[in-house]
Coordinates of C-alpha atoms and ligand atoms in Angstrom, one line a residue:
Chain A
M1 CA 12.3 0.5 -25.7
R2 CA 11.8 2.4 -22.5
C3 CA 15.0 4.1 -21.2
S4 CA 16.2 2.0 -18.3
R5 CA 17.9 5.1 -16.9
E6 CA 14.5 6.6 -16.1
A7 CA 12.9 3.4 -14.7
S8 CA 13.4 4.2 -11.1
N9 CA 12.6 7.9 -11.5
I10 CA 9.4 6.9 -13.2
Q11 CA 8.4 4.7 -10.3
D12 CA 9.1 7.5 -7.8
Y13 CA 7.2 10.0 -10.0
I14 CA 4.2 7.7 -9.9
S15 CA 4.4 7.6 -6.1
G16 CA 4.6 11.4 -6.1
E17 CA 8.1 11.2 -4.5
L18 CA 10.3 13.0 -7.0
S19 CA 11.8 16.3 -6.0
E20 CA 10.7 19.4 -7.7
E21 CA 13.8 19.3 -9.8
G22 CA 13.6 15.6 -10.5
R23 CA 10.1 16.0 -11.7
R24 CA 11.0 18.9 -14.0
R25 CA 13.8 16.8 -15.5
L26 CA 11.6 13.8 -16.0
E27 CA 8.7 15.7 -17.5
N28 CA 11.2 17.3 -19.8
H29 CA 12.4 13.9 -20.9
L30 CA 8.8 12.6 -21.2
S31 CA 8.0 15.4 -23.6
G32 CA 10.5 14.0 -26.1
C33 CA 10.3 10.3 -25.4
E34 CA 7.2 8.5 -26.4
S35 CA 8.0 5.1 -24.9
C36 CA 8.6 6.5 -21.4
R37 CA 5.4 8.5 -21.8
T38 CA 3.5 5.4 -22.6
C39 CA 5.1 3.7 -19.7
V40 CA 4.1 6.5 -17.3
D41 CA 0.6 6.7 -18.6
G42 CA 0.2 2.9 -18.1
M43 CA 1.6 3.0 -14.6
L44 CA -0.6 5.9 -13.6
L45 CA -3.6 4.1 -15.0
F46 CA -2.6 0.8 -13.4
R47 CA -2.2 2.5 -10.0
S48 CA -5.5 4.3 -10.1
R49 CA -7.3 1.1 -11.2
I50 CA -5.8 -0.7 -8.3
R51 CA -6.8 2.0 -5.9
D52 CA -10.4 2.1 -7.2
L53 CA -10.8 -1.6 -7.0
M54 CA -9.1 -2.1 -3.6
R55 CA -10.6 0.8 -1.6
V56 CA -13.1 -0.5 0.9
S57 CA -15.4 0.9 3.5
A58 CA -15.4 -0.6 7.0
P59 CA -18.6 -2.6 7.8
P60 CA -21.1 -0.6 9.9
D61 CA -21.0 -3.2 12.7
L62 CA -17.3 -2.6 13.1
R63 CA -18.0 1.1 13.6
D64 CA -20.5 0.2 16.3
R65 CA -17.9 -2.1 18.0
I66 CA -15.4 0.6 18.0
A67 CA -17.9 3.1 19.5
M68 CA -18.4 0.6 22.3
I69 CA -14.7 0.4 23.2
K70 CA -14.6 4.2 23.2
T71 CA -17.4 4.5 25.7
G72 CA -16.2 1.5 27.6
S73 CA -12.6 2.9 28.0
G74 CA -12.7 5.6 30.6
R75 CA -14.8 8.7 31.4
Chain B
M1 CA 3.3 21.1 21.4
T2 CA 4.2 19.3 24.6
T3 CA 0.9 20.0 26.3
T4 CA 0.7 16.8 28.3
T5 CA -1.0 17.8 31.5
S6 CA -4.0 15.7 32.3
A7 CA -6.4 18.7 32.1
M8 CA -5.3 19.3 28.5
Q9 CA -5.7 15.6 27.7
E10 CA -9.3 15.6 28.9
G11 CA -10.1 18.4 26.5
Q12 CA -8.2 16.6 23.7
G13 CA -10.3 13.5 24.1
D14 CA -12.9 14.3 21.4
R15 CA -10.4 15.8 19.0
F16 CA -8.4 12.6 19.4
E17 CA -11.3 10.5 18.6
V18 CA -12.3 12.5 15.6
E19 CA -8.7 12.3 14.4
V20 CA -8.2 8.6 14.8
L21 CA -11.7 7.6 13.5
Q22 CA -11.2 9.2 10.2
Y23 CA -8.8 6.4 9.3
L24 CA -11.2 3.6 10.0
D25 CA -11.8 2.7 6.3
G26 CA -8.2 2.7 5.4
L27 CA -7.2 0.6 8.5
Y28 CA -9.9 -1.9 7.6
G29 CA -8.7 -2.1 4.0
Y30 CA -5.1 -2.6 5.1
A31 CA -6.3 -5.2 7.7
I32 CA -8.0 -7.2 4.9
H33 CA -4.7 -7.3 3.0
L34 CA -2.9 -8.6 6.1
T35 CA -5.4 -11.1 7.4
R36 CA -7.0 -12.0 4.1
N37 CA -10.5 -12.3 5.5
P38 CA -13.1 -9.8 6.6
E39 CA -13.8 -11.3 10.1
D40 CA -10.2 -11.3 11.1
A41 CA -9.8 -7.9 9.6
S42 CA -12.6 -6.5 11.8
D43 CA -11.1 -8.1 14.9
L44 CA -7.7 -6.6 14.1
V45 CA -9.1 -3.1 13.6
Q46 CA -11.1 -3.3 16.8
E47 CA -8.0 -4.4 18.7
T48 CA -6.0 -1.6 17.0
Y49 CA -8.5 1.0 18.3
A50 CA -8.6 -0.6 21.7
R51 CA -4.8 -0.2 21.9
A52 CA -4.9 3.3 20.4
F53 CA -7.5 4.5 23.0
K54 CA -5.4 3.0 25.7
A55 CA -2.2 4.6 24.5
R56 CA -3.8 8.0 23.7
S57 CA -1.5 9.7 26.2
Q58 CA 1.5 8.7 24.0
Y59 CA 0.0 10.4 21.1
R60 CA 0.4 14.1 20.5
L61 CA -2.3 15.9 18.5
G62 CA -1.0 17.3 15.2
T63 CA 1.5 14.5 14.7
N64 CA 0.9 11.8 12.1
A65 CA -2.1 9.9 13.6
R66 CA -2.4 7.8 10.4
A67 CA 1.1 6.4 10.5
W68 CA 0.8 5.8 14.3
L69 CA -2.5 3.8 13.8
F70 CA -1.3 1.8 10.9
A71 CA 1.9 0.9 12.8
I72 CA -0.2 -0.3 15.8
L73 CA -2.3 -2.3 13.4
R74 CA 0.6 -4.0 11.7
N75 CA 2.5 -4.7 14.9
T76 CA -0.7 -6.2 16.5
F77 CA -1.1 -8.4 13.4
L78 CA 2.6 -9.5 13.4
N79 CA 2.6 -10.2 17.1
D80 CA -0.6 -12.3 16.9
R81 CA 0.8 -14.2 14.0
R82 CA 4.1 -14.8 15.8
S83 CA 2.3 -16.3 18.8
A84 CA 0.1 -18.4 16.5
C85 CA 2.9 -20.1 14.7
R86 CA 6.1 -20.9 16.3
S87 CA 8.5 -20.5 13.4
P88 CA 8.3 -17.2 11.7
R89 CA 8.2 -17.6 7.9
T90 CA 11.3 -16.3 6.2
V91 CA 11.0 -14.6 2.9
S92 CA 12.7 -16.3 0.0
C93 CA 14.5 -13.5 -1.8
E94 CA 15.5 -15.9 -4.6
W95 CA 11.9 -16.5 -5.5
L96 CA 11.3 -12.8 -5.6
D97 CA 14.3 -12.0 -7.7
E98 CA 13.2 -14.7 -10.1
L99 CA 9.8 -13.2 -10.4
A100 CA 10.9 -9.6 -10.7
G101 CA 13.6 -10.7 -13.1
E102 CA 15.9 -8.1 -14.6
D103 CA 13.0 -6.0 -15.5
Q104 CA 12.8 -4.3 -12.1
D105 CA 10.3 -1.7 -13.1
G106 CA 8.0 -4.3 -14.7
F107 CA 6.6 -1.9 -17.2
E108 CA 7.7 -3.1 -20.6
S109 CA 6.0 -0.7 -22.9
P110 CA 3.9 -2.3 -25.6
R111 CA 4.2 -0.8 -29.1
S112 CA 0.9 1.0 -28.8
P113 CA -0.8 2.1 -25.6
D114 CA -4.1 0.3 -26.4
P115 CA -3.3 -3.2 -25.3
Q116 CA -2.0 -1.7 -22.1
K117 CA -5.3 0.1 -21.6
S118 CA -7.4 -2.9 -22.2
F119 CA -5.2 -5.0 -19.9
I120 CA -5.8 -2.5 -17.1
A121 CA -9.5 -2.1 -17.8
G122 CA -9.8 -5.9 -17.7
L123 CA -8.4 -6.2 -14.2
M124 CA -10.7 -7.6 -11.5
R125 CA -10.6 -7.0 -7.8
E126 CA -10.2 -10.8 -7.2
D127 CA -7.1 -11.0 -9.5
I128 CA -5.4 -8.1 -7.8
E129 CA -6.2 -9.5 -4.4
K130 CA -4.8 -12.9 -5.5
A131 CA -1.7 -11.3 -6.9
L132 CA -1.1 -9.2 -3.8
N133 CA -1.4 -12.3 -1.7
E134 CA 1.4 -13.8 -3.6
L135 CA 3.7 -11.1 -2.3
P136 CA 5.5 -11.5 1.0
E137 CA 4.0 -9.3 3.7
E138 CA 6.8 -6.8 3.6
F139 CA 6.2 -6.1 -0.1
R140 CA 2.4 -6.3 0.0
S141 CA 2.3 -3.8 2.8
A142 CA 4.6 -1.3 1.0
V143 CA 2.6 -1.5 -2.2
V144 CA -0.8 -1.4 -0.6
L145 CA 0.2 1.6 1.6
C146 CA 1.7 3.5 -1.3
D147 CA -0.8 2.6 -4.1
V148 CA -4.1 2.1 -2.3
E149 CA -3.7 4.3 0.7
E150 CA -1.5 6.8 -1.2
M151 CA 0.9 7.3 1.6
S152 CA 4.3 8.9 1.3
Y153 CA 7.5 6.8 1.5
S154 CA 8.3 8.6 4.7
E155 CA 5.0 7.5 6.3
I156 CA 5.4 4.0 5.1
S157 CA 8.9 3.9 6.5
Q158 CA 7.5 4.8 9.9
I159 CA 4.8 2.2 9.7
L160 CA 7.1 -0.6 8.5
G161 CA 10.0 0.5 10.6
I162 CA 12.5 0.3 7.7
P163 CA 14.6 3.0 6.0
I164 CA 13.1 5.0 3.1
G165 CA 15.5 3.4 0.6
T166 CA 14.1 0.0 1.5
V167 CA 10.6 1.2 1.2
R168 CA 11.4 2.5 -2.3
S169 CA 12.9 -0.7 -3.5
R170 CA 10.1 -2.8 -2.0
I171 CA 7.5 -0.7 -3.8
H172 CA 9.4 -0.8 -7.1
R173 CA 9.9 -4.6 -6.9
G174 CA 6.4 -5.3 -5.5
R175 CA 4.7 -3.4 -8.3
A176 CA 6.8 -5.2 -10.9
I177 CA 5.9 -8.6 -9.5
L178 CA 2.2 -7.6 -9.2
R179 CA 2.1 -6.4 -12.8
K180 CA 4.0 -9.5 -14.0
L181 CA 1.6 -11.9 -12.3
L182 CA -1.5 -10.1 -13.6
V183 CA -0.2 -9.9 -17.1
E184 CA 0.6 -13.6 -17.0
W185 CA -2.8 -14.6 -15.7
Q186 CA -4.6 -12.4 -18.1
S187 CA -2.7 -13.6 -21.1
S188 CA -3.1 -17.3 -20.1
M189 CA -6.8 -16.8 -19.9
E190 CA -7.0 -15.0 -23.2
G191 CA -4.7 -17.4 -25.0
S192 CA -2.8 -15.5 -27.6
G193 CA -4.4 -12.1 -26.8
G194 CA -1.9 -11.1 -24.2
E195 CA 1.3 -11.8 -26.2
V196 CA 1.9 -8.2 -27.1
L197 CA 2.0 -7.2 -23.4
K198 CA 4.8 -9.7 -22.5
G199 CA 7.2 -7.8 -24.6
G200 CA 10.8 -9.2 -24.6
Ligands
ZN1 ZN1 12.6 7.6 -22.4

């Protein structure tokens, strides 16, 4: 089982929000705890998969529409 | 940093535009999550830039343009929605707690990392979209801004206008629910294949 004590730290670690010291402590724990390590690896993979799948580019016509407001508003 | 004479602002015009336009893709992506369709998303982003250009005097170069723009976009969306429907939808917290369960982190570790990997590799964009849409806006926004746009808790707190502690718990719970829904859907599609992921 994953250590429930670390659950919230792991979440913040994934978000890149742990303090320097918190990160050191967690990484120290991870080096000796396989289930937390599996959990972290899974969460990192899950997050990067979501990011890769959900990132989009704005459609070109929207870019044009915004350029129009720009020139239309002032100067 | 308080260079707010009009002469300075003239010179800042181009830099301002460069600075705000670099967030177009991110704003559009976030708008899709809010409006749930590409046309409304484009309209929302256009309106956001119209407001930003109009309010450029309120913005100081060097401060966080991204958070400023995302906040304009979200406020515009919420205001439009409020005027569209009279009674604002209230979030049922019971429903959320039920979904998140006791397992607030939502990451039950399977015995071996392999089922986890194949679960993640099998995720489709449509599934994630559908799962995100199940989340109330407050949770969806927090998760999307953190995990797709890779913003800090502090930026997200500025955009959503809530304390950092609330941002943190929304992200933790939002991720847990997202993961839970996706695991459930995938295992119901694969029959017995997903059992190992459900854990205890
Ligand atoms: Zn552990």
